[in-house]
PDB file of C-alpha atoms in Angstrom:
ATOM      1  CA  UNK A  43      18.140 -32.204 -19.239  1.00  0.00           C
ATOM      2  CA  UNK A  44      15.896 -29.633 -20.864  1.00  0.00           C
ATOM      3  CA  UNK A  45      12.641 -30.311 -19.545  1.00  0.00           C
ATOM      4  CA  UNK A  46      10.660 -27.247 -22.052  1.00  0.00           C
ATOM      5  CA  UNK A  47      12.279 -27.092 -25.750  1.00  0.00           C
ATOM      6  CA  UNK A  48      11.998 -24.859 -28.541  1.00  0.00           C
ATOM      7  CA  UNK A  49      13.484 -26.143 -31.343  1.00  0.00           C
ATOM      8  CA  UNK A  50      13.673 -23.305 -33.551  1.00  0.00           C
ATOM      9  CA  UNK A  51      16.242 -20.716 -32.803  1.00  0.00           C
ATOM     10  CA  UNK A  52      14.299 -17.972 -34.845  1.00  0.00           C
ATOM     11  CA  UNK A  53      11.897 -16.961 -37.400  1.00  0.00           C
ATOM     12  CA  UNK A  54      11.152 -14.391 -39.712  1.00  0.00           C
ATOM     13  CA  UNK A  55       7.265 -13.649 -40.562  1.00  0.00           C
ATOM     14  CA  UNK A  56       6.262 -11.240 -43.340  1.00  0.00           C
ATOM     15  CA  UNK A  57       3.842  -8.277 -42.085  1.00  0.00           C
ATOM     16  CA  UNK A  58       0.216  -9.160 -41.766  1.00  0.00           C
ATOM     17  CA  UNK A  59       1.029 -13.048 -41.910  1.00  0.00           C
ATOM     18  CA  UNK A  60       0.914 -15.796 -38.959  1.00  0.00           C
ATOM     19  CA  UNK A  61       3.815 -16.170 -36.827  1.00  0.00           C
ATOM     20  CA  UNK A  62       3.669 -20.136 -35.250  1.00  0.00           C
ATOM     21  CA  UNK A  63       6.265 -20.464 -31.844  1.00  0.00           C
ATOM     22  CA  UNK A  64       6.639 -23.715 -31.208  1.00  0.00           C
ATOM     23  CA  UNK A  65       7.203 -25.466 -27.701  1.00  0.00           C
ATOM     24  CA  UNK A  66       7.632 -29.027 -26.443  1.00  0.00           C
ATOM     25  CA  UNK A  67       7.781 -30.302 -22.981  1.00  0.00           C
ATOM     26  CA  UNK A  68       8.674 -33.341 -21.239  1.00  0.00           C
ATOM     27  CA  UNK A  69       7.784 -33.111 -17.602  1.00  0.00           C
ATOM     28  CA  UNK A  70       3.861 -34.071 -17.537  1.00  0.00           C
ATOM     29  CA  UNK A  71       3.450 -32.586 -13.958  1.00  0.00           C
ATOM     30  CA  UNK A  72       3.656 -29.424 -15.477  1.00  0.00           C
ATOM     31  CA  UNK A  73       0.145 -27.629 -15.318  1.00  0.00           C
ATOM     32  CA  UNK A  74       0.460 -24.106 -16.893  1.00  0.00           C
ATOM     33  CA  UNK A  75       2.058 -22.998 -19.505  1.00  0.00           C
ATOM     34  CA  UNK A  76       3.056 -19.151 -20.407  1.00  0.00           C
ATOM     35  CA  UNK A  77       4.705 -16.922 -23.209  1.00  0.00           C
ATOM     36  CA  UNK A  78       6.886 -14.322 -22.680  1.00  0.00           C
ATOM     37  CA  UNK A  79       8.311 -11.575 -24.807  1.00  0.00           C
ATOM     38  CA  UNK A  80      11.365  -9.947 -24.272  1.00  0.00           C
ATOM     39  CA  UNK A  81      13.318  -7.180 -26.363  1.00  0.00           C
ATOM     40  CA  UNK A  82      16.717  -6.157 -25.855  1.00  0.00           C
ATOM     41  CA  UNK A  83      18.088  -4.644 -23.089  1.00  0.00           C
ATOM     42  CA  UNK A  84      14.760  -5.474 -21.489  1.00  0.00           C
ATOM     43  CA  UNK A  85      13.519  -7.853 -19.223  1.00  0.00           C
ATOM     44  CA  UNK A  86      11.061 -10.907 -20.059  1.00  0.00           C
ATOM     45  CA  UNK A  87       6.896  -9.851 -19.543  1.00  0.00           C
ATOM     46  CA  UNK A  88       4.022 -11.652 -19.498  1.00  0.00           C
ATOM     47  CA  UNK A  89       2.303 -12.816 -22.894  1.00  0.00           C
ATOM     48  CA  UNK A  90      -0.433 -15.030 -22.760  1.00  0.00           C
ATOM     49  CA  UNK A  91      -0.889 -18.164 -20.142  1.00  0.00           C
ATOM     50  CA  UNK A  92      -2.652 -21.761 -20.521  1.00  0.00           C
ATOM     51  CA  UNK A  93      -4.022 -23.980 -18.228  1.00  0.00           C
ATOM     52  CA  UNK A  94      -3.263 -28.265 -18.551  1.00  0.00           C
ATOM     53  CA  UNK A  95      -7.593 -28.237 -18.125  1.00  0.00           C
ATOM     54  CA  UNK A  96      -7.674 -26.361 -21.554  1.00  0.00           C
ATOM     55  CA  UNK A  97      -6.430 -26.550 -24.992  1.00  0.00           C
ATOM     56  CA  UNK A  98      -6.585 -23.470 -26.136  1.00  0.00           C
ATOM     57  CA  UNK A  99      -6.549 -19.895 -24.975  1.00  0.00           C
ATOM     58  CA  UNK A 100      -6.645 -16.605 -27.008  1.00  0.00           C
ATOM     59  CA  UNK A 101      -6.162 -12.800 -25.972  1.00  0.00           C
ATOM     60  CA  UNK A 102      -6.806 -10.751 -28.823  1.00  0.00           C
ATOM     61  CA  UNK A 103      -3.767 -11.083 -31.555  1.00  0.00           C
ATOM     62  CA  UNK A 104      -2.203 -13.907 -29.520  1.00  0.00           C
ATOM     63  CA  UNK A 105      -3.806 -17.762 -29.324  1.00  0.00           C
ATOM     64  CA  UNK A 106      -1.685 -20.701 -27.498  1.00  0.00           C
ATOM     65  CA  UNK A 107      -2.419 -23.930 -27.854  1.00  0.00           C
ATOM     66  CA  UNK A 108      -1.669 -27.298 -25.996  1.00  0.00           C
ATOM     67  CA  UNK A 109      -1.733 -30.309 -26.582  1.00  0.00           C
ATOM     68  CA  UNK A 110      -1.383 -32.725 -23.807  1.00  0.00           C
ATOM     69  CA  UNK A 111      -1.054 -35.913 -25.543  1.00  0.00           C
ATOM     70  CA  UNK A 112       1.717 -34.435 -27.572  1.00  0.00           C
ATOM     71  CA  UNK A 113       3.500 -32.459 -24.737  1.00  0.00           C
ATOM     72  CA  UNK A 114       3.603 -29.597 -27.227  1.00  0.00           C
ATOM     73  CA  UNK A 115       2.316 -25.985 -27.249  1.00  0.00           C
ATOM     74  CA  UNK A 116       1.890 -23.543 -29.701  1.00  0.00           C
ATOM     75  CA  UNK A 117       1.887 -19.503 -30.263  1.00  0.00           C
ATOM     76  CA  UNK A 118       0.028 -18.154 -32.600  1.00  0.00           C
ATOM     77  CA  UNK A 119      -0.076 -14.178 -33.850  1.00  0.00           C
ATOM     78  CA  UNK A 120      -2.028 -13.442 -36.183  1.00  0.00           C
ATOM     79  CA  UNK A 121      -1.644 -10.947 -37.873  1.00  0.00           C
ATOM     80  CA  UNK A 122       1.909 -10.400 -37.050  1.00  0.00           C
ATOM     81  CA  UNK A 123       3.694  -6.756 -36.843  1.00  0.00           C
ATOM     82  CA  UNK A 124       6.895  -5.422 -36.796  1.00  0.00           C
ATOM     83  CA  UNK A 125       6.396  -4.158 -32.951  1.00  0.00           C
ATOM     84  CA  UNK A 126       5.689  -8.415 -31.861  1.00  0.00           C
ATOM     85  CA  UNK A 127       9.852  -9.171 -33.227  1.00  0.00           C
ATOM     86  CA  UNK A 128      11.516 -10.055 -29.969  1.00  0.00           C
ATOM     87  CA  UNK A 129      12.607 -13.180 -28.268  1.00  0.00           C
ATOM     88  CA  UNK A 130       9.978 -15.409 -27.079  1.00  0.00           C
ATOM     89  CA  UNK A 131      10.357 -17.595 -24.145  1.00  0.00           C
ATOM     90  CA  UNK A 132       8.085 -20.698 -23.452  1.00  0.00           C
ATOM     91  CA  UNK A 133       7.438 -21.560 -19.590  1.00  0.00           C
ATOM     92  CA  UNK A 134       6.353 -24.007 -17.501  1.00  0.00           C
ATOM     93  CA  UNK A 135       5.115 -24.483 -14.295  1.00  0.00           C
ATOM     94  CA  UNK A 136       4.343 -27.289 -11.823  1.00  0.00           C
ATOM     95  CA  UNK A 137       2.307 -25.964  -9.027  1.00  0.00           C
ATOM     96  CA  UNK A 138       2.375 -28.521  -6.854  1.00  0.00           C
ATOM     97  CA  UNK A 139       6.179 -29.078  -7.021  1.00  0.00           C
ATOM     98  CA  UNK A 140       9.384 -26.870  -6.398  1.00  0.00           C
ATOM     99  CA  UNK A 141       7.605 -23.592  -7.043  1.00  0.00           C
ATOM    100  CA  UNK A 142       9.932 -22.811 -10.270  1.00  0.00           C
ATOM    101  CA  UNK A 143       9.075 -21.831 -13.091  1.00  0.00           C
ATOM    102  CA  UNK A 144      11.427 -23.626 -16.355  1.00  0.00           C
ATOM    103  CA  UNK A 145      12.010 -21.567 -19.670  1.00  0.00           C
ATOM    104  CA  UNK A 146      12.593 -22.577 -22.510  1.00  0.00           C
ATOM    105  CA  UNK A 147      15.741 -21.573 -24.860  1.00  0.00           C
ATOM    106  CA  UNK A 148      13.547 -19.100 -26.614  1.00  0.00           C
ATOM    107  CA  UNK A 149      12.812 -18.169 -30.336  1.00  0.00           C
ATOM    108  CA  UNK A 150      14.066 -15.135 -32.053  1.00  0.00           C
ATOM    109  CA  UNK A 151      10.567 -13.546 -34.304  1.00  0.00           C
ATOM    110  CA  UNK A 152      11.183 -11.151 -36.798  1.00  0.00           C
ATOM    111  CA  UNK A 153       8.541  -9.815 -38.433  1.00  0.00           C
ATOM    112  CA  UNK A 154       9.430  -8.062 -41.789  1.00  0.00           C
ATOM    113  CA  UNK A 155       8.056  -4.925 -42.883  1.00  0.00           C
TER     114      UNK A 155
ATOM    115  CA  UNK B 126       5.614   2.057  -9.201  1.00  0.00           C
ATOM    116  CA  UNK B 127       9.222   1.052 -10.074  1.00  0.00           C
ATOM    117  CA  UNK B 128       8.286  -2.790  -9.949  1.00  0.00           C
ATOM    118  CA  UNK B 129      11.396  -4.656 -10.051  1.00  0.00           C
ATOM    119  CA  UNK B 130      14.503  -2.732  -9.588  1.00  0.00           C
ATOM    120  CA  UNK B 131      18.192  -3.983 -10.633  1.00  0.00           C
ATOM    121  CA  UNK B 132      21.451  -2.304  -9.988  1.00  0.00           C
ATOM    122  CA  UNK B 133      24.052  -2.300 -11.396  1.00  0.00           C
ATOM    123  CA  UNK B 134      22.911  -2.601 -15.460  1.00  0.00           C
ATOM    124  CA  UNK B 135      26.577  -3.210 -16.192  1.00  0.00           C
ATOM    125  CA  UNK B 136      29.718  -4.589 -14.238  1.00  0.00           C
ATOM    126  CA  UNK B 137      33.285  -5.781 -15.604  1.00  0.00           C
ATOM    127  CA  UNK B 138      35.091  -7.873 -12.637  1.00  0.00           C
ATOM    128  CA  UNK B 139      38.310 -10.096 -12.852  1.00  0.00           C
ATOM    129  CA  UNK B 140      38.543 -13.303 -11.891  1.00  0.00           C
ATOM    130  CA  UNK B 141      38.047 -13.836  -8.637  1.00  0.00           C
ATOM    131  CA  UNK B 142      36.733 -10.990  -7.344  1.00  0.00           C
ATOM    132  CA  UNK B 143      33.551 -10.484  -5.379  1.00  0.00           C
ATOM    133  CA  UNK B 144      30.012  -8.759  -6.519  1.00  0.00           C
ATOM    134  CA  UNK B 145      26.360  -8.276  -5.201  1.00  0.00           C
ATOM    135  CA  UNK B 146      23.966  -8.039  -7.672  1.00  0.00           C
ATOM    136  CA  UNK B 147      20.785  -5.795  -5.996  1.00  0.00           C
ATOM    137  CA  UNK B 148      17.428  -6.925  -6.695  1.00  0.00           C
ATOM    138  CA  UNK B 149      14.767  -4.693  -5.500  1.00  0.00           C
ATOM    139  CA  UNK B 150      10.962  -4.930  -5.405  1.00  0.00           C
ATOM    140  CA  UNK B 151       7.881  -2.533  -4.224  1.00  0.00           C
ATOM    141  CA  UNK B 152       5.109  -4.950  -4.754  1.00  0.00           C
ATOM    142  CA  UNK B 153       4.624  -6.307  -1.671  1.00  0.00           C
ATOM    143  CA  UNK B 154       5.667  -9.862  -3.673  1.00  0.00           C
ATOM    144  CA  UNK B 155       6.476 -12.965  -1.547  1.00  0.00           C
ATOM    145  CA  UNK B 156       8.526 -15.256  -4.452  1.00  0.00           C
ATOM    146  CA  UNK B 157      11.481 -13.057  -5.538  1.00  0.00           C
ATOM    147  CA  UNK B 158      14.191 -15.583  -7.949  1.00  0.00           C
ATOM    148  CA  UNK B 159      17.363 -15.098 -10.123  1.00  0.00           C
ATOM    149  CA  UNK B 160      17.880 -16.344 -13.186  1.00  0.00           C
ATOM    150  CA  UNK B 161      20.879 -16.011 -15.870  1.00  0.00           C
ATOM    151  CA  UNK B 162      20.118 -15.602 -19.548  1.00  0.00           C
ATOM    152  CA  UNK B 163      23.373 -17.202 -21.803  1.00  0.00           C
ATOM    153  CA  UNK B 164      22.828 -18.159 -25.835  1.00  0.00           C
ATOM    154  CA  UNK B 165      21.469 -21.270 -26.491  1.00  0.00           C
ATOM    155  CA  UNK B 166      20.344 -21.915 -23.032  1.00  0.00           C
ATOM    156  CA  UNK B 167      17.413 -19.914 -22.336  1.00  0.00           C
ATOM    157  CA  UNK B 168      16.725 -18.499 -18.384  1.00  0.00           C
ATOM    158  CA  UNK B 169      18.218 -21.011 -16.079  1.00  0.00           C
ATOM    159  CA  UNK B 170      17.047 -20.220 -12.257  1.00  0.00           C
ATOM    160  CA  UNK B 171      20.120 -19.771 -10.024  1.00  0.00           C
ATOM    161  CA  UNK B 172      18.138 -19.423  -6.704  1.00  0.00           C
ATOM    162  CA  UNK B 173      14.291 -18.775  -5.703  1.00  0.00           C
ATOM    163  CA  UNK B 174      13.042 -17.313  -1.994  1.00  0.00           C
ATOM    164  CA  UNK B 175       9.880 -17.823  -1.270  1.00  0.00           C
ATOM    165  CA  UNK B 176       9.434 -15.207   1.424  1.00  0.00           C
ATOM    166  CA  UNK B 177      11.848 -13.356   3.965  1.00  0.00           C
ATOM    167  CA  UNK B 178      14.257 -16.043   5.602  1.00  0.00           C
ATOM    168  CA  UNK B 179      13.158 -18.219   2.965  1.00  0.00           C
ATOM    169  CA  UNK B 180      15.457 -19.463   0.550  1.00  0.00           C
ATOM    170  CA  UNK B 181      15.960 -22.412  -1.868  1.00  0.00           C
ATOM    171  CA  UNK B 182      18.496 -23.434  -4.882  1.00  0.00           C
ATOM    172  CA  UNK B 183      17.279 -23.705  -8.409  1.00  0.00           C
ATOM    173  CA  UNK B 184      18.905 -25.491 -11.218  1.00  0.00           C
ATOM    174  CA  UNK B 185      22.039 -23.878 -11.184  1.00  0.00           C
ATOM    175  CA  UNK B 186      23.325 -22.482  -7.882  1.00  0.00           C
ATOM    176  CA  UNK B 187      27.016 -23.002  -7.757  1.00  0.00           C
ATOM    177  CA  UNK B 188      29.029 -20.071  -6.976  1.00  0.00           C
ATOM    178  CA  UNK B 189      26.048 -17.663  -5.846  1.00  0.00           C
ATOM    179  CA  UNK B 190      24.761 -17.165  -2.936  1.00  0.00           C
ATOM    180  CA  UNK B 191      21.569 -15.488  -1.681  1.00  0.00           C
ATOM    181  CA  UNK B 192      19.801 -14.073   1.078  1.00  0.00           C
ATOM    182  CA  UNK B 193      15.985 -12.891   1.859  1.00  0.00           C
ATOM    183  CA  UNK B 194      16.348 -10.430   4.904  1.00  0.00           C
ATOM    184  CA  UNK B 195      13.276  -8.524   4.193  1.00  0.00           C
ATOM    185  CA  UNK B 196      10.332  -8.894   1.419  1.00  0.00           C
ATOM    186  CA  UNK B 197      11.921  -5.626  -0.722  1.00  0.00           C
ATOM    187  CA  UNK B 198      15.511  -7.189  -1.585  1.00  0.00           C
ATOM    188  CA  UNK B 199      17.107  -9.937  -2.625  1.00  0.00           C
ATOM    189  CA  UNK B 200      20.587  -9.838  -3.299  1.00  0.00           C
ATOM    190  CA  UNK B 201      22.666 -12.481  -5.387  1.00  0.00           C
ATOM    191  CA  UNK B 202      26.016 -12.272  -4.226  1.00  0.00           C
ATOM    192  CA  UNK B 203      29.121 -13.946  -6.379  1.00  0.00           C
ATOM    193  CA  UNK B 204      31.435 -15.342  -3.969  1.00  0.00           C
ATOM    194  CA  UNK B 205      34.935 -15.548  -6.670  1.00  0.00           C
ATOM    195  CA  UNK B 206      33.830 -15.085  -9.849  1.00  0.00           C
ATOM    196  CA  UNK B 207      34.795 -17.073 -13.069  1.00  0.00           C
ATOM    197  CA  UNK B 208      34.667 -16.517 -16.658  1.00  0.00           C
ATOM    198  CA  UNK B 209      31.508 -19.012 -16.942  1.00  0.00           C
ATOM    199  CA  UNK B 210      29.546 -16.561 -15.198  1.00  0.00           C
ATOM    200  CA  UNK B 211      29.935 -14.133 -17.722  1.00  0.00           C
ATOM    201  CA  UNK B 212      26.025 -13.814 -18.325  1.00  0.00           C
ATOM    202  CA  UNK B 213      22.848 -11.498 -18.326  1.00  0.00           C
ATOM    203  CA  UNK B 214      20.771 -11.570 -14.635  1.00  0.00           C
ATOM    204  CA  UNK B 215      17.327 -11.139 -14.086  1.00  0.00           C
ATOM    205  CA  UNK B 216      15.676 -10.863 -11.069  1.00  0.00           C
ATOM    206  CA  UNK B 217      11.997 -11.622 -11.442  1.00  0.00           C
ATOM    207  CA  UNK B 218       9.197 -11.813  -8.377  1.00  0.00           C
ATOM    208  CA  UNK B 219       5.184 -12.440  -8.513  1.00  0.00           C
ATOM    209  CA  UNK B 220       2.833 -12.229  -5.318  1.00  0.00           C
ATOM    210  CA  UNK B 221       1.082 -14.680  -2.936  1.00  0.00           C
ATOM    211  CA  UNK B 222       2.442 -18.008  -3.700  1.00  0.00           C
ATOM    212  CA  UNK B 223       3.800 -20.041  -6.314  1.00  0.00           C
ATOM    213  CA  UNK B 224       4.304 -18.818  -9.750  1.00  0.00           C
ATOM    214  CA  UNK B 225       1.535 -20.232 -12.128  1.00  0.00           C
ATOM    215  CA  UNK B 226      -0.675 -19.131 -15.150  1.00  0.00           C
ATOM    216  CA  UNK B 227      -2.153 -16.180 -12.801  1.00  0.00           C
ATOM    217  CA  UNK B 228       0.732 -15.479 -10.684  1.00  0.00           C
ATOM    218  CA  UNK B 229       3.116 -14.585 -13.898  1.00  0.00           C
ATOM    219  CA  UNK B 230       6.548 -13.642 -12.895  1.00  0.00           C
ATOM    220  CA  UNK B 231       7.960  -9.303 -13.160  1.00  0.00           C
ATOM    221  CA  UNK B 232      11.046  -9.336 -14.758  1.00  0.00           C
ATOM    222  CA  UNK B 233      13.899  -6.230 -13.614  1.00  0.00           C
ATOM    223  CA  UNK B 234      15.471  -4.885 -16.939  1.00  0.00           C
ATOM    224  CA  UNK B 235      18.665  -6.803 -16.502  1.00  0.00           C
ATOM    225  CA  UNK B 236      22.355  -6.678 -14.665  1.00  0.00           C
ATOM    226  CA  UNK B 237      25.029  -7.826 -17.968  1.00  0.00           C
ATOM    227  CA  UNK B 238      27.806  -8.980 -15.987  1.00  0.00           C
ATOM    228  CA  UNK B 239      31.617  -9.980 -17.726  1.00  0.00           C
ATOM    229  CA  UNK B 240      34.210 -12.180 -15.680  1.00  0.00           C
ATOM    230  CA  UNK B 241      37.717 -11.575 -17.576  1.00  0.00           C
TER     231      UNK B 241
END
């Protein structure tokens, strides 16, 4: 049962154009929500984080979204460039539960030159 | 700082054989876990600790095993290995706590193992 979903295997972005990640959930005790990049032969790090209080968050390039109601999130980079193609991993995290943290199946971004 | 430390990057075993996979950490972090990377499935956690002595099973723990002896290490140990563990392991830890939006998980750089 795959409790966080992304649907889309991978995605190719021209240069200087908006790359949109897509992530749904299903488990609504979850109550934070982070990206992570990861490039091969390299582990996963730390992108950008929400909170279930807000609906959007943005850290310079990078802006996630969530909406609740929809159990779906969104990553947004803007403008894309050929150093952000990786694999991006959604996660999700219920704090008051099991202490685990459940990733997505990730989405492959490349961003053409 | 070295952060989160995995040995070996590479390892070819046969089936049925034994392995420890190191996982070593000099942040002073309390949550140290193990997950598996495979296509299609994303990271799957194998087993979590939440401090030394401390251990718990994640989503899939069959056929590893895991102990927390001090806060540094935490070793995943495959008991007879099997072609379905053919994967890539991560060992990730954060600090006081839970995981959550400002306790983000350190990934090592990766262990690719192959069961023939």
């Amino acid at each position: 049962d795959q409790q966080v979903k992304q649907n889309s295997p991978s995605l190719s972005v021209q240069e200087g154009r908006i790359s949109i990640l897509n992530c749904d959930y299903t488990n609504s005790m979850f109550d934070y929500f982070l990206w992570y990049k990861k490039y091969p032969a390299e582990g996963p790090t730390f992108l950008i984080s929400i909170s279930s209080i807000k609906d959007k968050n943005e850290d310079g390039r990078f802006t996630v979204f969530l909406n609740k109601s929809a159990k779906h999130l969104s990553l947004h980079i803007v403008p894309s460039q050929p150093g952000d193609s990786a694999v991006y991993f959604c996660a999700a995290v219920d704090s008051g539960g099991y202490q685990k943290v459940t990733f997505g199946t990730g989405t492959k971004l490349q961003v053409i030159p | 700082n070295a952060g989160v430390t995995q040995t070996p990057k590479f390892q070819v075993l046969k089936t049925g054989q034994s392995m420890t996979l190191q996982c070593a950490q000099d942040m002073n972090h309390e949550y140290m876990s193990w997950y598996r990377q495979d296509p299609g499935m994303g990271l799957r956690l194998i087993h979590y600790s939440v401090g030394a002595g401390i251990t718990d099973q994640g989503e899939v723990p069959n056929g590893y095993n895991v102990s927390r002896s001090t806060t540094e290490d935490f070793p995943l140990r495959l008991l007879s290995a099997a072609p379905s563990q053919t994967s890539v392991y991560f060992c990730a830890s954060t600090g006081t706590g839970a995981p959550s939006g400002a306790n983000v998980l350190t990934f090592g750089a990766g262990s690719r193992l192959t069961v023939l």
